[in-house]
Amino acid sequence: MENINKGMLHRAFSVFLFNSEGKLLLQQRSADKITFPSYWTNTCCSHPLYVPGELEEENAIGVRRAAQRKLLNEMGIKPEQLPLDEFNYLTRIWYKAPSDGLWGEHEVDYILFMQRDVDFVPNPEEVRDAKYFSKEELKAFIQNAQANNIPLTPWFALIAEDYLWGWWDALLDGTLESKKDHKTVHNMVK
């Protein structure tokens, strides 16, 4: 948090993986995570490494490679089930959120959507639980979470509040391309 309070930020990505039924796969982060332990969030969230293959900016290919790597590490989804060209890079958000006072996040977060049926076996060191939600089920889950102090990661809550439902509709009706905005970094610092 000391560095965050100085204004330092880093790159991140958030993957939203949908199955062929249009359901979104969510995970509950492991209780052992440094930031936001046991919080519910989108399918996978992490950071590109400072290595040549994950630093490539053109069409967010480095971020796509990082997402493929972390989906294997967290969810046990094999890379061949996640073709790089099927990740839809939508946009970026900028947000800041403390976790426990010592740790937190201050990120430019690349948003990636994919619709594909995959096999997954969550890594218990990374993921406590994982399940698919329809749009209606997720809306009810979020309302219940807010009413019953079930923690949602801040980036997931912000995305759900401002963008997720429209992006989800566009995915299902085949107009997701119209939602892509690679020029804007949406300011969600609150």
PDB file of C-alpha atoms in Angstrom:
ATOM      1  CA  MET A   1       0.000   0.000   0.000  1.00  0.00           C
ATOM      2  CA  GLU A   2       2.940   2.336   0.564  1.00  0.00           C
ATOM      3  CA  ASN A   3       3.830   2.153  -3.145  1.00  0.00           C
ATOM      4  CA  ILE A   4       0.173   2.377  -4.171  1.00  0.00           C
ATOM      5  CA  ASN A   5      -0.234   5.516  -2.090  1.00  0.00           C
ATOM      6  CA  LYS A   6       2.754   6.982  -3.973  1.00  0.00           C
ATOM      7  CA  GLY A   7       0.807   6.473  -7.201  1.00  0.00           C
ATOM      8  CA  MET A   8       2.596   3.387  -8.506  1.00  0.00           C
ATOM      9  CA  LEU A   9       0.485   1.047 -10.590  1.00  0.00           C
ATOM     10  CA  HIS A  10       0.957  -2.077 -12.684  1.00  0.00           C
ATOM     11  CA  ARG A  11      -0.655  -4.061 -15.513  1.00  0.00           C
ATOM     12  CA  ALA A  12      -3.206  -6.768 -14.854  1.00  0.00           C
ATOM     13  CA  PHE A  13      -5.814  -8.752 -16.723  1.00  0.00           C
ATOM     14  CA  SER A  14      -9.246 -10.162 -15.944  1.00  0.00           C
ATOM     15  CA  VAL A  15     -10.582 -13.107 -17.929  1.00  0.00           C
ATOM     16  CA  PHE A  16     -14.309 -13.771 -18.269  1.00  0.00           C
ATOM     17  CA  LEU A  17     -14.741 -17.305 -19.630  1.00  0.00           C
ATOM     18  CA  PHE A  18     -18.218 -18.329 -20.793  1.00  0.00           C
ATOM     19  CA  ASN A  19     -19.366 -21.789 -21.853  1.00  0.00           C
ATOM     20  CA  SER A  20     -21.477 -22.575 -24.927  1.00  0.00           C
ATOM     21  CA  GLU A  21     -24.647 -22.135 -22.816  1.00  0.00           C
ATOM     22  CA  GLY A  22     -23.631 -18.522 -22.159  1.00  0.00           C
ATOM     23  CA  LYS A  23     -22.794 -19.124 -18.488  1.00  0.00           C
ATOM     24  CA  LEU A  24     -19.852 -17.344 -16.877  1.00  0.00           C
ATOM     25  CA  LEU A  25     -17.261 -19.297 -14.874  1.00  0.00           C
ATOM     26  CA  LEU A  26     -16.435 -17.618 -11.561  1.00  0.00           C
ATOM     27  CA  GLN A  27     -13.873 -18.581  -8.978  1.00  0.00           C
ATOM     28  CA  GLN A  28     -13.591 -18.080  -5.257  1.00  0.00           C
ATOM     29  CA  ARG A  29      -9.988 -17.212  -4.531  1.00  0.00           C
ATOM     30  CA  SER A  30      -8.050 -19.445  -2.161  1.00  0.00           C
ATOM     31  CA  ALA A  31      -7.893 -18.459   1.492  1.00  0.00           C
ATOM     32  CA  ASP A  32      -4.102 -18.432   1.038  1.00  0.00           C
ATOM     33  CA  LYS A  33      -4.056 -15.593  -1.519  1.00  0.00           C
ATOM     34  CA  ILE A  34      -2.101 -12.505  -0.415  1.00  0.00           C
ATOM     35  CA  THR A  35      -4.734 -10.083  -1.705  1.00  0.00           C
ATOM     36  CA  PHE A  36      -8.464 -10.597  -1.373  1.00  0.00           C
ATOM     37  CA  PRO A  37      -8.362 -14.150   0.047  1.00  0.00           C
ATOM     38  CA  SER A  38     -11.626 -16.122  -0.270  1.00  0.00           C
ATOM     39  CA  TYR A  39     -13.225 -13.389  -2.400  1.00  0.00           C
ATOM     40  CA  TRP A  40     -15.386 -14.327  -5.384  1.00  0.00           C
ATOM     41  CA  THR A  41     -14.255 -12.997  -8.732  1.00  0.00           C
ATOM     42  CA  ASN A  42     -14.267 -13.529 -12.483  1.00  0.00           C
ATOM     43  CA  THR A  43     -12.718 -16.643 -14.034  1.00  0.00           C
ATOM     44  CA  CYS A  44      -9.089 -15.603 -13.664  1.00  0.00           C
ATOM     45  CA  CYS A  45      -7.259 -12.417 -12.682  1.00  0.00           C
ATOM     46  CA  SER A  46      -3.540 -11.898 -12.559  1.00  0.00           C
ATOM     47  CA  HIS A  47      -0.585  -9.977 -13.961  1.00  0.00           C
ATOM     48  CA  PRO A  48       1.583 -10.322 -17.058  1.00  0.00           C
ATOM     49  CA  LEU A  49       5.193 -11.147 -16.233  1.00  0.00           C
ATOM     50  CA  TYR A  50       8.079  -8.895 -17.185  1.00  0.00           C
ATOM     51  CA  VAL A  51       9.251 -11.331 -19.875  1.00  0.00           C
ATOM     52  CA  PRO A  52       9.419 -10.715 -23.640  1.00  0.00           C
ATOM     53  CA  GLY A  53       6.431 -12.908 -24.576  1.00  0.00           C
ATOM     54  CA  GLU A  54       4.114 -11.187 -22.087  1.00  0.00           C
ATOM     55  CA  LEU A  55       5.322  -7.633 -22.755  1.00  0.00           C
ATOM     56  CA  GLU A  56       4.174  -7.524 -26.393  1.00  0.00           C
ATOM     57  CA  GLU A  57       1.535  -4.802 -26.657  1.00  0.00           C
ATOM     58  CA  GLU A  58       0.212  -5.215 -30.215  1.00  0.00           C
ATOM     59  CA  ASN A  59      -3.380  -6.471 -29.995  1.00  0.00           C
ATOM     60  CA  ALA A  60      -2.675  -7.346 -26.337  1.00  0.00           C
ATOM     61  CA  ILE A  61      -0.906 -10.558 -27.386  1.00  0.00           C
ATOM     62  CA  GLY A  62       1.364 -10.469 -24.316  1.00  0.00           C
ATOM     63  CA  VAL A  63      -1.652 -10.172 -22.020  1.00  0.00           C
ATOM     64  CA  ARG A  64      -3.358 -13.034 -23.887  1.00  0.00           C
ATOM     65  CA  ARG A  65      -0.286 -15.227 -23.336  1.00  0.00           C
ATOM     66  CA  ALA A  66      -0.287 -14.292 -19.647  1.00  0.00           C
ATOM     67  CA  ALA A  67      -3.977 -15.192 -19.411  1.00  0.00           C
ATOM     68  CA  GLN A  68      -3.346 -18.565 -21.027  1.00  0.00           C
ATOM     69  CA  ARG A  69      -0.508 -19.210 -18.525  1.00  0.00           C
ATOM     70  CA  LYS A  70      -2.554 -18.241 -15.467  1.00  0.00           C
ATOM     71  CA  LEU A  71      -5.671 -20.135 -16.553  1.00  0.00           C
ATOM     72  CA  LEU A  72      -3.501 -23.264 -16.562  1.00  0.00           C
ATOM     73  CA  ASN A  73      -1.959 -22.372 -13.191  1.00  0.00           C
ATOM     74  CA  GLU A  74      -5.198 -21.393 -11.415  1.00  0.00           C
ATOM     75  CA  MET A  75      -7.931 -23.357 -13.163  1.00  0.00           C
ATOM     76  CA  GLY A  76      -6.014 -26.245 -14.711  1.00  0.00           C
ATOM     77  CA  ILE A  77      -7.273 -25.343 -18.209  1.00  0.00           C
ATOM     78  CA  LYS A  78      -4.811 -26.571 -20.809  1.00  0.00           C
ATOM     79  CA  PRO A  79      -3.505 -23.926 -23.243  1.00  0.00           C
ATOM     80  CA  GLU A  80      -4.716 -25.874 -26.284  1.00  0.00           C
ATOM     81  CA  GLN A  81      -8.271 -25.325 -25.004  1.00  0.00           C
ATOM     82  CA  LEU A  82      -7.643 -21.544 -24.977  1.00  0.00           C
ATOM     83  CA  PRO A  83      -6.459 -20.424 -28.422  1.00  0.00           C
ATOM     84  CA  LEU A  84      -4.825 -17.007 -28.191  1.00  0.00           C
ATOM     85  CA  ASP A  85      -6.856 -15.687 -31.136  1.00  0.00           C
ATOM     86  CA  GLU A  86     -10.123 -16.513 -29.341  1.00  0.00           C
ATOM     87  CA  PHE A  87      -9.455 -14.168 -26.419  1.00  0.00           C
ATOM     88  CA  ASN A  88     -11.491 -11.023 -27.093  1.00  0.00           C
ATOM     89  CA  TYR A  89      -9.583  -8.041 -25.727  1.00  0.00           C
ATOM     90  CA  LEU A  90     -12.359  -5.544 -24.961  1.00  0.00           C
ATOM     91  CA  THR A  91     -10.842  -2.598 -23.126  1.00  0.00           C
ATOM     92  CA  ARG A  92      -8.879  -1.545 -20.044  1.00  0.00           C
ATOM     93  CA  ILE A  93      -9.978  -0.261 -16.669  1.00  0.00           C
ATOM     94  CA  TRP A  94      -7.972   1.624 -14.066  1.00  0.00           C
ATOM     95  CA  TYR A  95      -8.856   1.048 -10.436  1.00  0.00           C
ATOM     96  CA  LYS A  96      -7.317   1.108  -6.962  1.00  0.00           C
ATOM     97  CA  ALA A  97      -8.319  -1.013  -3.974  1.00  0.00           C
ATOM     98  CA  PRO A  98      -6.700  -1.812  -0.604  1.00  0.00           C
ATOM     99  CA  SER A  99      -6.920  -5.427   0.554  1.00  0.00           C
ATOM    100  CA  ASP A 100      -5.766  -5.656   4.156  1.00  0.00           C
ATOM    101  CA  GLY A 101      -3.968  -2.358   4.769  1.00  0.00           C
ATOM    102  CA  LEU A 102      -0.560  -3.819   3.877  1.00  0.00           C
ATOM    103  CA  TRP A 103      -1.453  -5.149   0.405  1.00  0.00           C
ATOM    104  CA  GLY A 104      -3.716  -3.893  -2.330  1.00  0.00           C
ATOM    105  CA  GLU A 105      -4.065  -3.370  -6.053  1.00  0.00           C
ATOM    106  CA  HIS A 106      -3.566  -0.313  -8.275  1.00  0.00           C
ATOM    107  CA  GLU A 107      -3.871  -1.543 -11.822  1.00  0.00           C
ATOM    108  CA  VAL A 108      -4.569  -0.977 -15.451  1.00  0.00           C
ATOM    109  CA  ASP A 109      -6.635  -4.115 -16.024  1.00  0.00           C
ATOM    110  CA  TYR A 110      -7.047  -5.582 -19.529  1.00  0.00           C
ATOM    111  CA  ILE A 111     -10.496  -7.166 -19.929  1.00  0.00           C
ATOM    112  CA  LEU A 112     -10.578 -10.436 -21.885  1.00  0.00           C
ATOM    113  CA  PHE A 113     -13.695 -12.394 -22.886  1.00  0.00           C
ATOM    114  CA  MET A 114     -13.814 -15.892 -24.327  1.00  0.00           C
ATOM    115  CA  GLN A 115     -16.673 -18.283 -25.027  1.00  0.00           C
ATOM    116  CA  ARG A 116     -15.550 -21.885 -25.115  1.00  0.00           C
ATOM    117  CA  ASP A 117     -16.306 -25.173 -23.423  1.00  0.00           C
ATOM    118  CA  VAL A 118     -13.259 -26.236 -21.418  1.00  0.00           C
ATOM    119  CA  ASP A 119     -12.247 -28.823 -18.858  1.00  0.00           C
ATOM    120  CA  PHE A 120     -11.041 -27.321 -15.605  1.00  0.00           C
ATOM    121  CA  VAL A 121      -9.536 -28.655 -12.393  1.00  0.00           C
ATOM    122  CA  PRO A 122      -8.891 -25.746 -10.016  1.00  0.00           C
ATOM    123  CA  ASN A 123      -5.542 -25.586  -8.225  1.00  0.00           C
ATOM    124  CA  PRO A 124      -6.464 -25.560  -4.483  1.00  0.00           C
ATOM    125  CA  GLU A 125      -3.500 -23.284  -3.721  1.00  0.00           C
ATOM    126  CA  GLU A 126      -5.098 -20.662  -5.988  1.00  0.00           C
ATOM    127  CA  VAL A 127      -8.836 -21.412  -6.088  1.00  0.00           C
ATOM    128  CA  ARG A 128     -11.181 -22.426  -3.282  1.00  0.00           C
ATOM    129  CA  ASP A 129     -14.269 -22.981  -5.460  1.00  0.00           C
ATOM    130  CA  ALA A 130     -15.414 -22.470  -9.047  1.00  0.00           C
ATOM    131  CA  LYS A 131     -18.804 -22.604 -10.711  1.00  0.00           C
ATOM    132  CA  TYR A 132     -20.762 -21.426 -13.725  1.00  0.00           C
ATOM    133  CA  PHE A 133     -23.502 -18.808 -13.409  1.00  0.00           C
ATOM    134  CA  SER A 134     -26.205 -17.737 -15.822  1.00  0.00           C
ATOM    135  CA  LYS A 135     -26.761 -13.979 -15.977  1.00  0.00           C
ATOM    136  CA  GLU A 136     -29.847 -14.235 -13.738  1.00  0.00           C
ATOM    137  CA  GLU A 137     -28.026 -16.500 -11.257  1.00  0.00           C
ATOM    138  CA  LEU A 138     -25.086 -14.098 -11.096  1.00  0.00           C
ATOM    139  CA  LYS A 139     -27.306 -11.049 -10.542  1.00  0.00           C
ATOM    140  CA  ALA A 140     -28.991 -12.899  -7.639  1.00  0.00           C
ATOM    141  CA  PHE A 141     -25.602 -14.032  -6.304  1.00  0.00           C
ATOM    142  CA  ILE A 142     -24.259 -10.459  -6.323  1.00  0.00           C
ATOM    143  CA  GLN A 143     -27.382  -9.146  -4.547  1.00  0.00           C
ATOM    144  CA  ASN A 144     -27.039 -11.911  -1.962  1.00  0.00           C
ATOM    145  CA  ALA A 145     -23.327 -11.194  -1.593  1.00  0.00           C
ATOM    146  CA  GLN A 146     -23.990  -7.523  -0.902  1.00  0.00           C
ATOM    147  CA  ALA A 147     -26.736  -8.336   1.611  1.00  0.00           C
ATOM    148  CA  ASN A 148     -24.756 -11.055   3.411  1.00  0.00           C
ATOM    149  CA  ASN A 149     -21.182  -9.752   3.325  1.00  0.00           C
ATOM    150  CA  ILE A 150     -19.967 -12.375   0.845  1.00  0.00           C
ATOM    151  CA  PRO A 151     -16.837 -10.696  -0.475  1.00  0.00           C
ATOM    152  CA  LEU A 152     -16.435  -9.881  -4.176  1.00  0.00           C
ATOM    153  CA  THR A 153     -13.119  -8.602  -5.512  1.00  0.00           C
ATOM    154  CA  PRO A 154     -13.259  -4.841  -6.082  1.00  0.00           C
ATOM    155  CA  TRP A 155     -12.430  -5.049  -9.792  1.00  0.00           C
ATOM    156  CA  PHE A 156     -15.129  -7.664 -10.375  1.00  0.00           C
ATOM    157  CA  ALA A 157     -17.705  -5.620  -8.438  1.00  0.00           C
ATOM    158  CA  LEU A 158     -16.825  -2.472 -10.433  1.00  0.00           C
ATOM    159  CA  ILE A 159     -16.976  -4.303 -13.775  1.00  0.00           C
ATOM    160  CA  ALA A 160     -20.306  -5.933 -12.851  1.00  0.00           C
ATOM    161  CA  GLU A 161     -21.735  -2.601 -11.747  1.00  0.00           C
ATOM    162  CA  ASP A 162     -20.737  -0.653 -14.864  1.00  0.00           C
ATOM    163  CA  TYR A 163     -20.063  -2.949 -17.828  1.00  0.00           C
ATOM    164  CA  LEU A 164     -20.550  -6.704 -17.434  1.00  0.00           C
ATOM    165  CA  TRP A 165     -24.223  -7.018 -18.344  1.00  0.00           C
ATOM    166  CA  GLY A 166     -23.913  -5.077 -21.611  1.00  0.00           C
ATOM    167  CA  TRP A 167     -20.773  -6.977 -22.605  1.00  0.00           C
ATOM    168  CA  TRP A 168     -22.490 -10.272 -21.741  1.00  0.00           C
ATOM    169  CA  ASP A 169     -25.504  -9.372 -23.914  1.00  0.00           C
ATOM    170  CA  ALA A 170     -23.153  -8.474 -26.776  1.00  0.00           C
ATOM    171  CA  LEU A 171     -21.322 -11.785 -26.421  1.00  0.00           C
ATOM    172  CA  LEU A 172     -24.580 -13.724 -26.629  1.00  0.00           C
ATOM    173  CA  ASP A 173     -26.039 -11.763 -29.555  1.00  0.00           C
ATOM    174  CA  GLY A 174     -22.815 -11.776 -31.577  1.00  0.00           C
ATOM    175  CA  THR A 175     -22.082  -8.035 -31.329  1.00  0.00           C
ATOM    176  CA  LEU A 176     -19.111  -8.177 -28.939  1.00  0.00           C
ATOM    177  CA  GLU A 177     -16.855  -6.601 -31.572  1.00  0.00           C
ATOM    178  CA  SER A 178     -18.866  -3.369 -31.159  1.00  0.00           C
ATOM    179  CA  LYS A 179     -17.896  -3.222 -27.462  1.00  0.00           C
ATOM    180  CA  LYS A 180     -14.150  -3.195 -28.108  1.00  0.00           C
ATOM    181  CA  ASP A 181     -12.435   0.041 -27.093  1.00  0.00           C
ATOM    182  CA  HIS A 182      -8.661  -0.248 -27.123  1.00  0.00           C
ATOM    183  CA  LYS A 183      -8.000   3.499 -26.908  1.00  0.00           C
ATOM    184  CA  THR A 184      -9.700   4.207 -23.589  1.00  0.00           C
ATOM    185  CA  VAL A 185      -8.556   3.328 -20.094  1.00  0.00           C
ATOM    186  CA  HIS A 186     -11.799   3.621 -18.108  1.00  0.00           C
ATOM    187  CA  ASN A 187     -11.190   5.474 -14.843  1.00  0.00           C
ATOM    188  CA  MET A 188     -12.843   3.468 -12.074  1.00  0.00           C
ATOM    189  CA  VAL A 189     -10.763   4.861  -9.211  1.00  0.00           C
ATOM    190  CA  LYS A 190     -13.266   5.670  -6.495  1.00  0.00           C
TER     191      LYS A 190
END
